[in-house]
JSON list of C-alpha atoms in Angstrom, two decimals:
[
{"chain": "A", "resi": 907, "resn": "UNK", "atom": "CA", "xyz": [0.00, 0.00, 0.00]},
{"chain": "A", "resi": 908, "resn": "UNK", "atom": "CA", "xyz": [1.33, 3.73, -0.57]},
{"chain": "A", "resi": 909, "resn": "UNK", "atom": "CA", "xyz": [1.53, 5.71, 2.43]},
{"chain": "A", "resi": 910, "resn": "UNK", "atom": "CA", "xyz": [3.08, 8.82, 3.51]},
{"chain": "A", "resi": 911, "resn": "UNK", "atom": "CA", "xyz": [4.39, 8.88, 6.99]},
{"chain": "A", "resi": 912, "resn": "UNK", "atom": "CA", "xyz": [5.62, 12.49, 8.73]},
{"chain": "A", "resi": 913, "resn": "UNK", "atom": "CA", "xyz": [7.19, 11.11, 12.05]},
{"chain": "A", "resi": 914, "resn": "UNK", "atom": "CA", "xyz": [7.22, 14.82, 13.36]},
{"chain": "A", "resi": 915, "resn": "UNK", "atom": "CA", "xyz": [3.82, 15.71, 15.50]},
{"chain": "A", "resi": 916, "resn": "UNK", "atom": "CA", "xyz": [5.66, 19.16, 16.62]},
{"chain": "A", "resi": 917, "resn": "UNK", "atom": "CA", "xyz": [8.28, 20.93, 15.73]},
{"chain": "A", "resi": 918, "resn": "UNK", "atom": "CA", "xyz": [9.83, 23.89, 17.28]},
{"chain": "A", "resi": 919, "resn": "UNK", "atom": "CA", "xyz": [12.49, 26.49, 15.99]},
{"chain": "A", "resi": 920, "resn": "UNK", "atom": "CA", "xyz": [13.97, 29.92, 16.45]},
{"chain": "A", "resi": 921, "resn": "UNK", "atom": "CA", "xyz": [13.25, 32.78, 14.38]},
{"chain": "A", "resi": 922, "resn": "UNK", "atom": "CA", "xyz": [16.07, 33.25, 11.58]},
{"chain": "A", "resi": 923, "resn": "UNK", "atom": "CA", "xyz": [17.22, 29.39, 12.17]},
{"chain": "A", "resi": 924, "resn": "UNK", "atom": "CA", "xyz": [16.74, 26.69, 9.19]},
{"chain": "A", "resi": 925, "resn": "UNK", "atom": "CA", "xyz": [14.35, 23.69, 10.30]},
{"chain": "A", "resi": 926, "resn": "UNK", "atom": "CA", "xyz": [14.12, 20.40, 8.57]},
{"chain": "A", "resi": 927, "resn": "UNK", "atom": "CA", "xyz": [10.69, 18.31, 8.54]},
{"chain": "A", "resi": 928, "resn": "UNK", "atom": "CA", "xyz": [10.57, 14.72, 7.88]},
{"chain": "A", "resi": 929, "resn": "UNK", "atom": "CA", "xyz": [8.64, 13.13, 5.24]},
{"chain": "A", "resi": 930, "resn": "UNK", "atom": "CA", "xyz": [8.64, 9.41, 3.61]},
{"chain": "A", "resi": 931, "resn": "UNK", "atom": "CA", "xyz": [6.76, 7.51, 1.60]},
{"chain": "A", "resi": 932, "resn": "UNK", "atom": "CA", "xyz": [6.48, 3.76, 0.55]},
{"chain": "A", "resi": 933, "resn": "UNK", "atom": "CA", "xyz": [5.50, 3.18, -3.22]},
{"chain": "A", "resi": 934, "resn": "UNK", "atom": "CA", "xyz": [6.64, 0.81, -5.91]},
{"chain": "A", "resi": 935, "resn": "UNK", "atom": "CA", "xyz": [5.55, 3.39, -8.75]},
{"chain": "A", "resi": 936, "resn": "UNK", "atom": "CA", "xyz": [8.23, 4.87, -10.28]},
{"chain": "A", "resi": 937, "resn": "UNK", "atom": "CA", "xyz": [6.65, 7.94, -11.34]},
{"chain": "A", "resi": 938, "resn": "UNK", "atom": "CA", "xyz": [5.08, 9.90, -8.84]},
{"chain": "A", "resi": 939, "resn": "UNK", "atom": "CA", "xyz": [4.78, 13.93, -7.55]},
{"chain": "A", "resi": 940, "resn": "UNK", "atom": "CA", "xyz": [5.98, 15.24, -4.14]},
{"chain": "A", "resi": 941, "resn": "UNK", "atom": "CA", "xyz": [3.76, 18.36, -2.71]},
{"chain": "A", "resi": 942, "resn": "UNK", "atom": "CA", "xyz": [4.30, 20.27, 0.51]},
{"chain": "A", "resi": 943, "resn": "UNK", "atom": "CA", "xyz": [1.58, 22.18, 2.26]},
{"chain": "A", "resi": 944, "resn": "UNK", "atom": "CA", "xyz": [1.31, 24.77, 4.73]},
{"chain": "A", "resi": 945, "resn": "UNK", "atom": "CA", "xyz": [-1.89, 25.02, 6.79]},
{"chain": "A", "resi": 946, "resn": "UNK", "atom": "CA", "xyz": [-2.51, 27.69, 9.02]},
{"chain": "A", "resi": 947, "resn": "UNK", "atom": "CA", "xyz": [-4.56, 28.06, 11.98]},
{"chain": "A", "resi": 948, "resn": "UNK", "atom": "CA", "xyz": [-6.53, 30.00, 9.60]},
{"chain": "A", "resi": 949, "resn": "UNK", "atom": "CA", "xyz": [-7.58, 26.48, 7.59]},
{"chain": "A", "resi": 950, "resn": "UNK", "atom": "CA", "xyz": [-6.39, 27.36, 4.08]},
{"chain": "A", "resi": 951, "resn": "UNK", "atom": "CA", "xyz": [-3.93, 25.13, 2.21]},
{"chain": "A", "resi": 952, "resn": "UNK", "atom": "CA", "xyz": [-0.81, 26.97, 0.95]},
{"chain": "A", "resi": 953, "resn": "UNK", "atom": "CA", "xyz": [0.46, 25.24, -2.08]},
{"chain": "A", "resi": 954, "resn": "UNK", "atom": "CA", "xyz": [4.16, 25.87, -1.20]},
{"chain": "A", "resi": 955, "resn": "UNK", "atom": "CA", "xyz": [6.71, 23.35, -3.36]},
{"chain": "A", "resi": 956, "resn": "UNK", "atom": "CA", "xyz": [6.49, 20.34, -5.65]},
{"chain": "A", "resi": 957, "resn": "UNK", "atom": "CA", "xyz": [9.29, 17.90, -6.85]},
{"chain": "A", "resi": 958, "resn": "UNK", "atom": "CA", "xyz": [8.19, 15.38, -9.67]},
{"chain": "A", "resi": 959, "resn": "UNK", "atom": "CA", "xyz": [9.71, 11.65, -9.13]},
{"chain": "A", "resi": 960, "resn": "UNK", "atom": "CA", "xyz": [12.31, 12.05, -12.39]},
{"chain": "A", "resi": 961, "resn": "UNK", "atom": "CA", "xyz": [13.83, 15.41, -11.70]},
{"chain": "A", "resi": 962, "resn": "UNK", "atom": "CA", "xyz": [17.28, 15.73, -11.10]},
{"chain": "A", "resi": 963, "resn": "UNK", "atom": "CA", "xyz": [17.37, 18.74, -9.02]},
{"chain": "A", "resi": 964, "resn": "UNK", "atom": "CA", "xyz": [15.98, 19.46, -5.90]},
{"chain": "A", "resi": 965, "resn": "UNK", "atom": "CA", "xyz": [13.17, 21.65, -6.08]},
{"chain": "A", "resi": 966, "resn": "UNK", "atom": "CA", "xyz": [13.47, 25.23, -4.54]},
{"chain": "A", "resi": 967, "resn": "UNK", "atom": "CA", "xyz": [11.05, 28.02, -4.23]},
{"chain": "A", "resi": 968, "resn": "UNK", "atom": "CA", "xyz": [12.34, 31.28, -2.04]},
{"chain": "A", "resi": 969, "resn": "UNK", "atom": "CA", "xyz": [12.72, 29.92, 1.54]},
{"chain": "A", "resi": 970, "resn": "UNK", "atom": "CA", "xyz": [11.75, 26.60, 0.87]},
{"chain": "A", "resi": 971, "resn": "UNK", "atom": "CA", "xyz": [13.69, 23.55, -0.35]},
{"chain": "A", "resi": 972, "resn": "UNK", "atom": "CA", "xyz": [12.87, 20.26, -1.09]},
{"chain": "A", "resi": 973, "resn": "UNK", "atom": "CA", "xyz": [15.72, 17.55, -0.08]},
{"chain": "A", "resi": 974, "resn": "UNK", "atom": "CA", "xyz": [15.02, 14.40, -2.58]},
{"chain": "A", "resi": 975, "resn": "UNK", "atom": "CA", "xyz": [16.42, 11.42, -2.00]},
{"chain": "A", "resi": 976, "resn": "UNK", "atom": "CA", "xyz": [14.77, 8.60, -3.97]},
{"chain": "A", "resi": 977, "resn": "UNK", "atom": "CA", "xyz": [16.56, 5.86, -2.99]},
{"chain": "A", "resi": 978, "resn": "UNK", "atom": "CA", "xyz": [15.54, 6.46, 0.55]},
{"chain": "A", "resi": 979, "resn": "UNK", "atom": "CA", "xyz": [11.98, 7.48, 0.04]},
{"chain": "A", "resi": 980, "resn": "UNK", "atom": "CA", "xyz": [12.36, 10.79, 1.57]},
{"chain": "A", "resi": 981, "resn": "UNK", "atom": "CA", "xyz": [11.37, 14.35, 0.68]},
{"chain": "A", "resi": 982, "resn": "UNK", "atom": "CA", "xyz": [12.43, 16.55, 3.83]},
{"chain": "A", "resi": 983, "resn": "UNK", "atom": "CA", "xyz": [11.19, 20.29, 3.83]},
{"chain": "A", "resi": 984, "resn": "UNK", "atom": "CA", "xyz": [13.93, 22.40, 4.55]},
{"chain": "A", "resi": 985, "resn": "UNK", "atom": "CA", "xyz": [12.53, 26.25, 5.44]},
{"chain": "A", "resi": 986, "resn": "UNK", "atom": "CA", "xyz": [15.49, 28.45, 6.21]},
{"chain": "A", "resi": 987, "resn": "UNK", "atom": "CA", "xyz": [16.02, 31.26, 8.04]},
{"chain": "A", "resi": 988, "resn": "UNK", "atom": "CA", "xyz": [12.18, 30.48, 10.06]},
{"chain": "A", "resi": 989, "resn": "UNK", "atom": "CA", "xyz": [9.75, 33.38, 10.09]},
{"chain": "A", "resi": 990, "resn": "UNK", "atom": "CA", "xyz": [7.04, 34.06, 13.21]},
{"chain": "A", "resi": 991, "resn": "UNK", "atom": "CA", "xyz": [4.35, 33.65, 10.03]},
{"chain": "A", "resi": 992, "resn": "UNK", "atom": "CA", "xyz": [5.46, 29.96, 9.58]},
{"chain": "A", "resi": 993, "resn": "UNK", "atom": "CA", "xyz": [4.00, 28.60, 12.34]},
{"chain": "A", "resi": 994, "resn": "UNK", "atom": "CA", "xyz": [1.80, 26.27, 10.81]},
{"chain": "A", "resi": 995, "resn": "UNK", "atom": "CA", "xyz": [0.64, 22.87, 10.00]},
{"chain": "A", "resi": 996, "resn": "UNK", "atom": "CA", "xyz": [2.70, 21.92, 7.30]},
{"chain": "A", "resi": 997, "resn": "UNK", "atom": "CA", "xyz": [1.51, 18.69, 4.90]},
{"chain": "A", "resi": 998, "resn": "UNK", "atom": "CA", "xyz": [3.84, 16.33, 3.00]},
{"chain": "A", "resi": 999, "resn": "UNK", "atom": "CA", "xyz": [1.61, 14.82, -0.15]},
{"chain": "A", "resi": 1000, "resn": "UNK", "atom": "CA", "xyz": [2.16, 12.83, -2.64]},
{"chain": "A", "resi": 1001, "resn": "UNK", "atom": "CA", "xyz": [0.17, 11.78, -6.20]},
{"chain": "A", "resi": 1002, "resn": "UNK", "atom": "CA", "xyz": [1.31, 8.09, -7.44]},
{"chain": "A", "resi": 1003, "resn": "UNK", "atom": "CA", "xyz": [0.68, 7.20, -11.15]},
{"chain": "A", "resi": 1004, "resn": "UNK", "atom": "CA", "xyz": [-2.39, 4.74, -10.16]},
{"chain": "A", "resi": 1005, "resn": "UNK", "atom": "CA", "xyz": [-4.37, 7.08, -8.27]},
{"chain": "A", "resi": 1006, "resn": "UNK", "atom": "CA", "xyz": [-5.08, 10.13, -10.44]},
{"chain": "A", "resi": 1007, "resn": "UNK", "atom": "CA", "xyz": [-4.57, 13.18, -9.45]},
{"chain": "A", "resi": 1008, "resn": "UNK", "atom": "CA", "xyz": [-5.24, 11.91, -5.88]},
{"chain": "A", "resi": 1009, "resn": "UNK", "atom": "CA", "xyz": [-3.26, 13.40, -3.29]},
{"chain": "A", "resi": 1010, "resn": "UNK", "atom": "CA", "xyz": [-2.46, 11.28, -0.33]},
{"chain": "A", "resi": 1011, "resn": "UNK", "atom": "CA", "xyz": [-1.11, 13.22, 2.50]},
{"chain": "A", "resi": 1012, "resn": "UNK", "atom": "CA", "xyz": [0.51, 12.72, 5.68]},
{"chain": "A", "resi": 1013, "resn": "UNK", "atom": "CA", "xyz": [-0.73, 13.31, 9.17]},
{"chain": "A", "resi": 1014, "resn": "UNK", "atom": "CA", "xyz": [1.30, 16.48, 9.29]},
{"chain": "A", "resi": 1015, "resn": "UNK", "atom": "CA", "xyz": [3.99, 18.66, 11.65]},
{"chain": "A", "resi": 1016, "resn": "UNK", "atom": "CA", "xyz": [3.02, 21.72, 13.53]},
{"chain": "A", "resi": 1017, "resn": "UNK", "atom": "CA", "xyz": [5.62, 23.69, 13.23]},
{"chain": "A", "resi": 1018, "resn": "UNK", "atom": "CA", "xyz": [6.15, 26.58, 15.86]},
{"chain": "A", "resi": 1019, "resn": "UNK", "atom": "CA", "xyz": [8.90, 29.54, 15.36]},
{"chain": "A", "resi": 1020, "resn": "UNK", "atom": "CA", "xyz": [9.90, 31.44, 18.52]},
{"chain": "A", "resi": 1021, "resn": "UNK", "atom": "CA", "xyz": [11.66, 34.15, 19.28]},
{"chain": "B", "resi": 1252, "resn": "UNK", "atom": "CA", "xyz": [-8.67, 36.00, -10.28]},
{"chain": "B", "resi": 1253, "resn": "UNK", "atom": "CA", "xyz": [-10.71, 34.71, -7.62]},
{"chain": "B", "resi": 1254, "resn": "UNK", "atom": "CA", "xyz": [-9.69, 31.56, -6.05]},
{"chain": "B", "resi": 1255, "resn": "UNK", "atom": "CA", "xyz": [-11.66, 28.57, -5.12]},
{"chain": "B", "resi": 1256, "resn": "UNK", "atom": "CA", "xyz": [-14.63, 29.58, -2.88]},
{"chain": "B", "resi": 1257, "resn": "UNK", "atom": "CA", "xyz": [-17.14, 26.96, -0.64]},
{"chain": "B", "resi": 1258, "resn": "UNK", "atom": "CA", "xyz": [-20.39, 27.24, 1.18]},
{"chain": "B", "resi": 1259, "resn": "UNK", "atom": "CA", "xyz": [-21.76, 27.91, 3.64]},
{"chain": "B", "resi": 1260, "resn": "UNK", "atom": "CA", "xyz": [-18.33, 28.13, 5.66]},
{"chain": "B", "resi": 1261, "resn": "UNK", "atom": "CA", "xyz": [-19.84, 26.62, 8.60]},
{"chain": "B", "resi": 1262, "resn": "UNK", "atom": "CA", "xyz": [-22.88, 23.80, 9.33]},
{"chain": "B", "resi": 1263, "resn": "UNK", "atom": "CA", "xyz": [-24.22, 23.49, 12.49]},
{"chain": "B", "resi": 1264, "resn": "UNK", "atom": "CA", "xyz": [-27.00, 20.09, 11.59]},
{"chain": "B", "resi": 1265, "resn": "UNK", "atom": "CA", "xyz": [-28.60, 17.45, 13.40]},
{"chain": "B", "resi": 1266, "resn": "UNK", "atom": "CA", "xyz": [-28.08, 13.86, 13.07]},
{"chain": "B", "resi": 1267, "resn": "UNK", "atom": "CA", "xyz": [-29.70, 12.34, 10.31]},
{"chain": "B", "resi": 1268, "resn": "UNK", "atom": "CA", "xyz": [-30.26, 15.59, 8.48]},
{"chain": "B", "resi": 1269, "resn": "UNK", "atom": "CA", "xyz": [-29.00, 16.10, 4.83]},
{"chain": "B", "resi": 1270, "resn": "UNK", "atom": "CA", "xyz": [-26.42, 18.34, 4.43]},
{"chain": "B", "resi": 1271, "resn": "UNK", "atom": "CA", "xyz": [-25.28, 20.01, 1.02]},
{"chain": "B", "resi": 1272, "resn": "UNK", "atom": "CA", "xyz": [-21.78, 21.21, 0.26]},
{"chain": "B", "resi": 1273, "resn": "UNK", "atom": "CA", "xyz": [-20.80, 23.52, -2.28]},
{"chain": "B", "resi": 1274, "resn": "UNK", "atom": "CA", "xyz": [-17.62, 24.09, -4.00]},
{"chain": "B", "resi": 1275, "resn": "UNK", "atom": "CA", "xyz": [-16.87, 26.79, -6.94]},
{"chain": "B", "resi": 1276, "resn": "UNK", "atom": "CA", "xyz": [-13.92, 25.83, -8.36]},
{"chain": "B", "resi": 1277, "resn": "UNK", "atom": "CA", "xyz": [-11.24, 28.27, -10.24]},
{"chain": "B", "resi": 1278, "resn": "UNK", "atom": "CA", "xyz": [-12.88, 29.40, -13.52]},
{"chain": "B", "resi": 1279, "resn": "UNK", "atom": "CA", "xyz": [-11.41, 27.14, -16.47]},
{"chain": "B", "resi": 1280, "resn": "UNK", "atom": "CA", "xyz": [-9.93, 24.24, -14.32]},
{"chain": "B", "resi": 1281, "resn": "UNK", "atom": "CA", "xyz": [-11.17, 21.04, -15.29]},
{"chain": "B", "resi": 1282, "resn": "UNK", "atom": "CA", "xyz": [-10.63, 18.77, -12.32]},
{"chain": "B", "resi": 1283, "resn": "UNK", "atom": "CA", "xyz": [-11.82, 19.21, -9.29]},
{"chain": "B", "resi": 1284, "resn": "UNK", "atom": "CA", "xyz": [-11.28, 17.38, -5.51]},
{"chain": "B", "resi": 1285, "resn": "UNK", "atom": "CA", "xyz": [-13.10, 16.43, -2.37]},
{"chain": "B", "resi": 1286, "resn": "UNK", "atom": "CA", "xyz": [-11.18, 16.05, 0.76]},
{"chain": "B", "resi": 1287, "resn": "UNK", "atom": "CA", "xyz": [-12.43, 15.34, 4.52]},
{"chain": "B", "resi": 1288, "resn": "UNK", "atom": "CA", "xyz": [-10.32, 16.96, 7.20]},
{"chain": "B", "resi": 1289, "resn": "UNK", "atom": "CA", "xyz": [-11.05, 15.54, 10.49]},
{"chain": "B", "resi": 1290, "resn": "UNK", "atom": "CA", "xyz": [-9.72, 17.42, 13.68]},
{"chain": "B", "resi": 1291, "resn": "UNK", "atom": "CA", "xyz": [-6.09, 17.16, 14.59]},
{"chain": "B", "resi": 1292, "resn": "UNK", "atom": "CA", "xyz": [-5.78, 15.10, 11.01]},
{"chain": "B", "resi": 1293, "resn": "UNK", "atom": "CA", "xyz": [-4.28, 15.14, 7.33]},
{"chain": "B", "resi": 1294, "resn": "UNK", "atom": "CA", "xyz": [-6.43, 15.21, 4.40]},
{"chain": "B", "resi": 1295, "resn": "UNK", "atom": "CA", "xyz": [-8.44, 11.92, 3.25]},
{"chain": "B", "resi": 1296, "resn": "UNK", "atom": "CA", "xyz": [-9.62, 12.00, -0.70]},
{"chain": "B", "resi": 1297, "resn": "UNK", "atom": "CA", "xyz": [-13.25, 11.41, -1.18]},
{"chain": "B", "resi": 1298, "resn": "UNK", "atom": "CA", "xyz": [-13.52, 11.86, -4.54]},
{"chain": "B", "resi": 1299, "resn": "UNK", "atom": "CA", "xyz": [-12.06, 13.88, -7.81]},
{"chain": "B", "resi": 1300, "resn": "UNK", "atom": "CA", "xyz": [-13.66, 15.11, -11.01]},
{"chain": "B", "resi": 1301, "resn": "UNK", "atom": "CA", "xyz": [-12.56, 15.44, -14.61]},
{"chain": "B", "resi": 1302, "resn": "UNK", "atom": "CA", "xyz": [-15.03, 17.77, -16.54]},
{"chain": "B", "resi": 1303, "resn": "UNK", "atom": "CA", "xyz": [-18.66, 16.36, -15.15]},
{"chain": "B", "resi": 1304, "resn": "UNK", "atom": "CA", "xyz": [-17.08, 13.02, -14.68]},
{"chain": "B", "resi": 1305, "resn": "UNK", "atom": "CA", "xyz": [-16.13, 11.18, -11.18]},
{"chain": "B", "resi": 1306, "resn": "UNK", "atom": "CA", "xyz": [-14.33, 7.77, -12.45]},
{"chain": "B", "resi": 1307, "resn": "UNK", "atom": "CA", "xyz": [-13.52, 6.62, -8.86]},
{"chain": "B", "resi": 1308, "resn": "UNK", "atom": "CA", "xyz": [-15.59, 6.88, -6.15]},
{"chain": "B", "resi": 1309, "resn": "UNK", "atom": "CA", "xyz": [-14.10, 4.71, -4.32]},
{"chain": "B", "resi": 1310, "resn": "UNK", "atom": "CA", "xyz": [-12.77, 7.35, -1.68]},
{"chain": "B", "resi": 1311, "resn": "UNK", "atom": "CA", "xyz": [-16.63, 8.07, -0.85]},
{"chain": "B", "resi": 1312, "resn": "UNK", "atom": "CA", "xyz": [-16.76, 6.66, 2.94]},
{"chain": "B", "resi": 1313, "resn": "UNK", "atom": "CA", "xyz": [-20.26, 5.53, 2.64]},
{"chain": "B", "resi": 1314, "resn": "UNK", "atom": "CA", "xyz": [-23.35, 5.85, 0.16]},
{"chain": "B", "resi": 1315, "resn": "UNK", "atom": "CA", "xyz": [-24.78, 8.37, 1.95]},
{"chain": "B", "resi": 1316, "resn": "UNK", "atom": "CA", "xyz": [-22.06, 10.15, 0.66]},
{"chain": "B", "resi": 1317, "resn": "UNK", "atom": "CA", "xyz": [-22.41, 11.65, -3.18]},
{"chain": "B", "resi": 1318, "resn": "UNK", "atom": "CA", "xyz": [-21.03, 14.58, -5.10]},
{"chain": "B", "resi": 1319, "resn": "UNK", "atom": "CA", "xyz": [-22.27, 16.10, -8.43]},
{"chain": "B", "resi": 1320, "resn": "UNK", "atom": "CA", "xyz": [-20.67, 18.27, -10.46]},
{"chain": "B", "resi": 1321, "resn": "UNK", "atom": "CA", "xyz": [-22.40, 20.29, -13.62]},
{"chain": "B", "resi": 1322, "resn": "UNK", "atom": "CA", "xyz": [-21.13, 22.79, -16.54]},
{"chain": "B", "resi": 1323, "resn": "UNK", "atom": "CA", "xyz": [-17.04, 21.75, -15.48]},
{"chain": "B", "resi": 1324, "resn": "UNK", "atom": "CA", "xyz": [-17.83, 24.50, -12.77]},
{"chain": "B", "resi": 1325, "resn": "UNK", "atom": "CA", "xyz": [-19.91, 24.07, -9.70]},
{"chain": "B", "resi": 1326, "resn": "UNK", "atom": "CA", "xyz": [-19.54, 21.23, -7.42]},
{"chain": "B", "resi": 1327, "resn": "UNK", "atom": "CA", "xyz": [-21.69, 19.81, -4.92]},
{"chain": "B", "resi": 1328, "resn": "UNK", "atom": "CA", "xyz": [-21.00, 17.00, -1.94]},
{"chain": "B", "resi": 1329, "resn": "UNK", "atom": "CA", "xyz": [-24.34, 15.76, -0.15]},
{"chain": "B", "resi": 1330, "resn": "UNK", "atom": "CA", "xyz": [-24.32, 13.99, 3.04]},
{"chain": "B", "resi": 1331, "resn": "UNK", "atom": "CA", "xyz": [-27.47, 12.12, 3.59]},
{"chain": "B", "resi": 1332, "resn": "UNK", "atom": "CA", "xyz": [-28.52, 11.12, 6.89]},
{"chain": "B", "resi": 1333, "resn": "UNK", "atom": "CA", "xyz": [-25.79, 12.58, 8.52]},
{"chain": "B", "resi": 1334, "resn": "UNK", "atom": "CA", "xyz": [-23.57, 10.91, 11.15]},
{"chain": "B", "resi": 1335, "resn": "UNK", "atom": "CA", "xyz": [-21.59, 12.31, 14.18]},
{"chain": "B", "resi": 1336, "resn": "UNK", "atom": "CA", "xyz": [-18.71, 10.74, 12.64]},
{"chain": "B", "resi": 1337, "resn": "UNK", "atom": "CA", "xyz": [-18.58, 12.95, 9.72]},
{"chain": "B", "resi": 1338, "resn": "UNK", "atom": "CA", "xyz": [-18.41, 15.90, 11.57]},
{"chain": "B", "resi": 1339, "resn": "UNK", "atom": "CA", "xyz": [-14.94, 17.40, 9.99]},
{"chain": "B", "resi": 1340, "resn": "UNK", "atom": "CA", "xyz": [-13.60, 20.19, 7.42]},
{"chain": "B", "resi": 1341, "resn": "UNK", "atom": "CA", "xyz": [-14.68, 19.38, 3.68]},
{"chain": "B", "resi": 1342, "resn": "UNK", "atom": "CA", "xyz": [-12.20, 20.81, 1.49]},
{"chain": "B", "resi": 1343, "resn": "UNK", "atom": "CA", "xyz": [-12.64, 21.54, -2.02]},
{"chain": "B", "resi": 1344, "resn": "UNK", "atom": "CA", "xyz": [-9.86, 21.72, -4.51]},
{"chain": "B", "resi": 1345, "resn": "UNK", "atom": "CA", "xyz": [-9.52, 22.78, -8.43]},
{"chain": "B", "resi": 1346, "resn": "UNK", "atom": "CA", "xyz": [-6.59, 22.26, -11.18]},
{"chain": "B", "resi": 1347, "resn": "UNK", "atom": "CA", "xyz": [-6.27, 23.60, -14.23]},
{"chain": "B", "resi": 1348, "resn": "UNK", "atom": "CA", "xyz": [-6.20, 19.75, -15.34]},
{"chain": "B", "resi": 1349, "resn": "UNK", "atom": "CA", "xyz": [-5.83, 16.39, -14.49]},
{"chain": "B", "resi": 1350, "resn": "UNK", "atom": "CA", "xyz": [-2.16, 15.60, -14.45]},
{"chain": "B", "resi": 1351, "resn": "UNK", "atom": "CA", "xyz": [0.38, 14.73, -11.33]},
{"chain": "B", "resi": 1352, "resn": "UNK", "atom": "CA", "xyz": [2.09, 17.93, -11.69]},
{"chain": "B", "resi": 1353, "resn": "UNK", "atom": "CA", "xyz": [-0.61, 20.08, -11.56]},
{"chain": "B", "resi": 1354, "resn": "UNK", "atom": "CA", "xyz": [-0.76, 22.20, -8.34]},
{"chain": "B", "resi": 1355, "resn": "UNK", "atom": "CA", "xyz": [-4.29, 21.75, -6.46]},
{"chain": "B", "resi": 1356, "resn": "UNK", "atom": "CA", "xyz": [-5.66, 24.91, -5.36]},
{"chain": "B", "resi": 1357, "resn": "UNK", "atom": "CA", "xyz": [-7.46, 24.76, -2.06]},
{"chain": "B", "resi": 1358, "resn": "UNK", "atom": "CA", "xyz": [-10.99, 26.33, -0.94]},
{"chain": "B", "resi": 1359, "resn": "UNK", "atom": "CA", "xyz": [-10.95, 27.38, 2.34]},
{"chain": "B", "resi": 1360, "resn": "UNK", "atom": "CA", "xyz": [-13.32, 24.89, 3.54]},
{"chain": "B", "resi": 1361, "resn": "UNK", "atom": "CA", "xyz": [-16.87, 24.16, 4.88]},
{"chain": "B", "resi": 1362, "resn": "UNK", "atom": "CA", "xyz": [-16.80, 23.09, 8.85]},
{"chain": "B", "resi": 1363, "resn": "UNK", "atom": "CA", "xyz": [-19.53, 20.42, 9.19]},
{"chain": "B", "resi": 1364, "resn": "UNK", "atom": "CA", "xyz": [-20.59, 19.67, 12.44]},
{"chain": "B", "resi": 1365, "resn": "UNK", "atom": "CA", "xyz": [-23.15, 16.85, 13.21]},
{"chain": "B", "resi": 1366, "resn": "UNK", "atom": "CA", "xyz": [-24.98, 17.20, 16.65]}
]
């Protein structure tokens, strides 16, 4: 069965620091898409990086950077230097080739920045 | 443009009551999602459309559970004789089409609560 599994329940990290959050995932496709989501307390989902299972590079957008490594099933959210406004729920997801455009997510990390 | 919109936001009903869910999804995306969100949880998939068409309902939890969608725009997710159980967020989600890469934009939600 494909799953997603974020080992994290709570994270917490200073403002300005990087933080890392765990995700991995258990498929036998070989073609598949990697999505991270940020959830506020607010409810919305933020759309915030993708990384499709044949690209070579790890995905980056501003901040936020996706660490790939297939042969370990992982796809670890790096934020750096953490922002007050990133406290949030964030959401690894995944869509696998059988499924659609079916995203199966994780159970999520609330991530909290302090001062 | 406008982004994906849902009502009512919240839905206060009794058990065993039908409830009604409405999604507008972002004008000229053709596929469109269903998610449940229970409390403290990640995001189950109930169901996706392509155009007017739902292939796999498999995600459905129950046949009380059904979702319509007319004109590629408007959808709608009815809950028939509603359960404590499915009190939870029902999120609605749009995409421009139906591919792996395609970033799902997320409503902001309708809070169902079953008394």
């Amino acid at each position: 069965a494909q799953k997603i599994t974020q080992t994290q329940p709570g994270m917490f990290v200073q403002e300005k620091e990087a933080v890392t959050l765990d995700c991995t995932y258990d498929t036998s496709d070989q073609s598949y898409g990697l999505f991270w989501y940020k959830q506020p307390s607010s409810g919305e989902m933020i759309f915030l990086i993708y990384q499709g299972s044949y690209d070579e590079q790890n995905a980056t957008e501003g901040r936020y950077s996706l660490n790939f490594q297939k042969a370990r099933k992982s796809a670890n959210l790096v934020i750096s230097a953490s922002q007050l406004g990133d406290s949030a729920m964030y959401f690894c997801a995944m869509i696998f080739t059988g499924t659609a455009s079916k995203l199966t997510f994780g159970t999520g990390t609330r991530l909290q920045v302090t001062l | 443009g406008a982004g994906v919109s849902q009502s009512p936001s919240n839905k206060v009903t009794e058990k065993g009551k039908d409830v009604e869910l409405r999604c507008d999804p972002i004008s000229g995306h053709t596929a469109l999602y269903w998610y449940r969100q229970r409390l403290g949880q990640g995001l189950e998939f109930l169901i996706y459309f392509q155009g007017n068409s739902a292939p796999d309902k498999s995600g459905l939890p129950s046949d009380r559970f059904s979702a319509e969608r007319t004109g590629e725009s408007v959808s709608t997710l009815t809950i028939q004789r509603t359960q404590q159980e499915d009190s939870a967020v029902y999120l609605c989600a749009s995409s421009f089409r139906l591919a792996g890469d395609n970033e799902q934009f997320f409503g902001p939600g309708t809070r169902l609560t079953v008394l």
